[in-house]
C-alpha positions as a printed Julia matrix, in Angstrom:
241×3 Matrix{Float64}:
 128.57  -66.37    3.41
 125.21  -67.05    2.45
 121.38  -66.87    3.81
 118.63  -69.06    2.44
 115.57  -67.45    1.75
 112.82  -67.6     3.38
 114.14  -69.45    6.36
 116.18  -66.79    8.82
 119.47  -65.58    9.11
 122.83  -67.15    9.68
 124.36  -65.35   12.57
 120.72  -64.57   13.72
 119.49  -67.19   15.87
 121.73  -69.82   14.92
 121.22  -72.17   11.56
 119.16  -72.15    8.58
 115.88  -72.35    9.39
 113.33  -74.75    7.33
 111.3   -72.7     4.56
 107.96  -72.6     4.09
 106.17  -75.68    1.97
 105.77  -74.8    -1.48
 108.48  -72.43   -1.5
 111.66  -73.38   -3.1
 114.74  -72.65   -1.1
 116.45  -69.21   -2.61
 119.79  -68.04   -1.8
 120.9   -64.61   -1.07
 124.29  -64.68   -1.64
 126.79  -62.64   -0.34
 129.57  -62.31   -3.12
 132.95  -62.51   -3.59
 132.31  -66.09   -2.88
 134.96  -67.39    0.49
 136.82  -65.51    2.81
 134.11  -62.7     2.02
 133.66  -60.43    5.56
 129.94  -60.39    7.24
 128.04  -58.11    5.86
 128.01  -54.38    7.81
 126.41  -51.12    7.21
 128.25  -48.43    5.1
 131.11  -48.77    2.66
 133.96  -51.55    2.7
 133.9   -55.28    0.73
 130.24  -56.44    1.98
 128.79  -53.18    0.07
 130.03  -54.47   -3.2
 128.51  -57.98   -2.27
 125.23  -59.02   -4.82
 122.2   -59.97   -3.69
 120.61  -63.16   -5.3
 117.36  -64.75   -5.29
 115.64  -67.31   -7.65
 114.46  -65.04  -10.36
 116.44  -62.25  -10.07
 120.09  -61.11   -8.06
 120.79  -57.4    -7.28
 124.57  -56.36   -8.0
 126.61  -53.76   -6.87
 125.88  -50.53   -9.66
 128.93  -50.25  -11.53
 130.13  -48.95  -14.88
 129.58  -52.48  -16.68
 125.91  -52.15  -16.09
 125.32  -48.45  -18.08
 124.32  -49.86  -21.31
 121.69  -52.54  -20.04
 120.84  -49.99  -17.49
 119.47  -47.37  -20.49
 117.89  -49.79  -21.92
 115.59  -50.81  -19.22
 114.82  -46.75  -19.22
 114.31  -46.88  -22.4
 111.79  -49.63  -21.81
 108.82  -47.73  -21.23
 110.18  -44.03  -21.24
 110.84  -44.39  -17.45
 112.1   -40.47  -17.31
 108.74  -39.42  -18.46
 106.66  -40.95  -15.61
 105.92  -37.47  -13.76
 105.13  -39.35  -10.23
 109.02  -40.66  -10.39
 112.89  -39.7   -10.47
 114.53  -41.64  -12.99
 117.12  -40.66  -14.75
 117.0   -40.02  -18.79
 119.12  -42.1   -20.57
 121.47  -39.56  -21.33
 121.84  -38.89  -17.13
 122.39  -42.49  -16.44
 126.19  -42.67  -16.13
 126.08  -39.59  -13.88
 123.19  -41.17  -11.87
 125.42  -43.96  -11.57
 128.76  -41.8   -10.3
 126.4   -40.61   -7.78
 124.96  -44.04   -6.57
 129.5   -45.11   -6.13
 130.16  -42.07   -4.16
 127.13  -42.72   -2.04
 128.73  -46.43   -1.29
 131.93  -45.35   -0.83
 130.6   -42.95    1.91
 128.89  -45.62    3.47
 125.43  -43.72    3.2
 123.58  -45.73    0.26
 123.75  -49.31   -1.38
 122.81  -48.77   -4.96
 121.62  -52.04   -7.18
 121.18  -53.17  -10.99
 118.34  -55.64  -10.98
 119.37  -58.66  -12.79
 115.86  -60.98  -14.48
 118.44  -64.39  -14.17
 116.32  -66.11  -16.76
 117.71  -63.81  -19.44
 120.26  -61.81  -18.15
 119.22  -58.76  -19.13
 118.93  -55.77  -16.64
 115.81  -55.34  -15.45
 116.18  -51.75  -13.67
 117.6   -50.95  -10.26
 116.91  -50.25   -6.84
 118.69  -48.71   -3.41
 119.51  -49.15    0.38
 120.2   -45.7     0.97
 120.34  -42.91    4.22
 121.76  -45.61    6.06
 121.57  -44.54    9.77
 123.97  -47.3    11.55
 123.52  -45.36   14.94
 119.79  -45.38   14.97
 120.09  -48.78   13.34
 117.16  -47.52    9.65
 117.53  -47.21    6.06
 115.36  -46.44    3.18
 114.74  -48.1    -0.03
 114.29  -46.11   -2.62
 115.22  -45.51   -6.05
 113.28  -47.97   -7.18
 112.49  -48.54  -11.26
 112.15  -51.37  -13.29
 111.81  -51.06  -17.31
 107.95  -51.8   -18.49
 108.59  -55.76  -19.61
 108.89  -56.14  -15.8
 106.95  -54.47  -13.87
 104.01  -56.39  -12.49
 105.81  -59.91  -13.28
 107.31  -60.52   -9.45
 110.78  -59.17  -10.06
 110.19  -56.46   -7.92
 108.67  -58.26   -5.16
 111.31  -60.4    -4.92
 114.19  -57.9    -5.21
 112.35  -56.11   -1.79
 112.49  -59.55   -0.27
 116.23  -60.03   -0.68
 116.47  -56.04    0.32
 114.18  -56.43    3.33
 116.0   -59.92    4.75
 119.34  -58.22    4.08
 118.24  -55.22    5.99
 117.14  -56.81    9.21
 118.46  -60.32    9.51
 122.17  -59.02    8.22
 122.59  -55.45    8.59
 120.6   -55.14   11.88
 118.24  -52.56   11.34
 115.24  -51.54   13.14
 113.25  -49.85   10.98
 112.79  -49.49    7.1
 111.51  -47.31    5.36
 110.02  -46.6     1.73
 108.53  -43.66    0.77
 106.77  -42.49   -2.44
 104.74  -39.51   -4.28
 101.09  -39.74   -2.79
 100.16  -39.06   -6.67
 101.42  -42.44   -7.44
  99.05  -45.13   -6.76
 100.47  -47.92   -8.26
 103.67  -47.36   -5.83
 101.7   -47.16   -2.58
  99.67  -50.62   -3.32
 102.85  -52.71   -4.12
 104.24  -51.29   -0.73
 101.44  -51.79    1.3
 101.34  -55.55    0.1
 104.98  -55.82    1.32
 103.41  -55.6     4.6
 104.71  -52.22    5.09
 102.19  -49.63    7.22
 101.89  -46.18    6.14
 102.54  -43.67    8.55
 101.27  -40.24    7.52
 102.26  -37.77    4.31
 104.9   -35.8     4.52
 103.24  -32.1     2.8
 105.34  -30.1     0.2
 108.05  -32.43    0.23
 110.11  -32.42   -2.72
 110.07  -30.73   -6.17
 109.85  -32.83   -9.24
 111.43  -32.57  -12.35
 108.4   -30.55  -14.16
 108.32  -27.93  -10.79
 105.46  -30.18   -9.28
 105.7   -29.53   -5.52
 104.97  -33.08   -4.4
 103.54  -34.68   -0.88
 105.47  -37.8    -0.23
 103.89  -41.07    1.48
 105.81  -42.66    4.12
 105.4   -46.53    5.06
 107.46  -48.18    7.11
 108.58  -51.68    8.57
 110.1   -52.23   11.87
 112.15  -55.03   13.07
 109.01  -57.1    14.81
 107.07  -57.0    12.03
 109.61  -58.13    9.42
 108.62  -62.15   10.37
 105.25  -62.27    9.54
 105.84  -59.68    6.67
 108.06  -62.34    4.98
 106.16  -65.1     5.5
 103.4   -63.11    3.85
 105.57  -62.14    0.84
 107.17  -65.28    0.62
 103.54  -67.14    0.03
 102.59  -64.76   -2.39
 105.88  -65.0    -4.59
 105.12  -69.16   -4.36
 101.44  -68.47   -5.07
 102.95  -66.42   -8.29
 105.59  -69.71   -9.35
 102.79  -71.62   -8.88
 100.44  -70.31  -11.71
């Protein structure tokens, strides 16, 4: 089972819907290939399915991806940024143990973000507090090793989240929140079309005892149309250069 991207859902309206000029069609596809079940919030054979796109694909976390995972840590000294959660390079496999039992409880969907042109893992990212009764989810989790951030990896990889989200798993709303220290985090949100909502005050403590205020955005189920047209033009616009 696949979806091209943009265009809409299969399942969703019926057929694959034409994308928009300039854009090369994408696939997101929905591994282990035929006979694979439809996608469906929480655990099962759809959470282990990978994500892919035309510059990068987002697998399943799993053991094989600890070593590339470091090293995209490494790349940049993510554990040091004080405005973020990721894990040292030494934490990794346990962040990863965590991220498994998460999917197998149905609650989270935890990626490695693969750059197709070289292979190499780029970082990773998260569907996670999956509410199937109130039909949200967050994405969160979020980090991608300094050679690419800024480069339209991680615009992409919330595309093929977003259009997973809503046009396969159903959801209503999405949400993605962030610490109101980190500035860089809030603008590549808000260009994802998401609207902030307010700041959640004394929210979580970080790493170094910093009490932080978290920003919340969000995008809801009407919105999600125009929000990918909007992203989709602006990853072409990038191709394009």
């Amino acid at each position: 089972m696949d979806v091209r991207l943009p265009g809409g859902p299969r399942g969703h309206g019926g057929g694959l819907l034409r994308h928009p000029p300039g854009l090369p069609p994408q696939r997101l596809a929905l591994t282990p290939g035929p006979g694979a079940v439809r996608p469906r919030p929480g655990g099962g054979t759809a959470a282990r399915a990978a994500l892919a796109g035309g510059r990068v694909r987002l697998e399943p976390l799993d053991p094989r991806h600890h070593d590339g995972l470091c090293e995209a840590v490494r790349d940049g000294n993510l554990w040091e940024l004080a405005v973020t959660l990721v894990p040292h390079p030494d934490d990794v496999r346990g962040f990863m143990a965590d991220a498994v039992a998460a999917r197998e409880a149905g609650t989270d969907r935890a990626y490695a973000t693969v750059d197709l042109a070289t292979g190499r893992i780029a970082g990773s990212t998260r569907l996670m507090r999956i509410d199937t009764a109130h039909r949200r989810l967050e994405i969160g989790w979020t980090f991608l090793g300094r050679t690419w951030q800024r480069t339209g990896v991680n615009a992409e990889a919330e595309l093929l989240m977003l259009a997973h989200a809503f046009e396969e798993l159903g959801m209503n709303r999405v949400e993605l929140l962030t610490d109101v220290r980190n500035a860089a985090s809030r603008a590549a949100i808000a260009r994802l079309g998401a609207t902030r909502e307010g700041v959640v005050r004394r929210h979580m403590v970080m790493r170094d005892g910093h009490v932080r205020d978290t920003v919340i955005f969000s995008l809801t189920r009407p919105e999600w149309p125009e929000a990918k047209r909007a992203l989709c033009e602006r990853l072409a616009a990038r191709r394009a250069v």
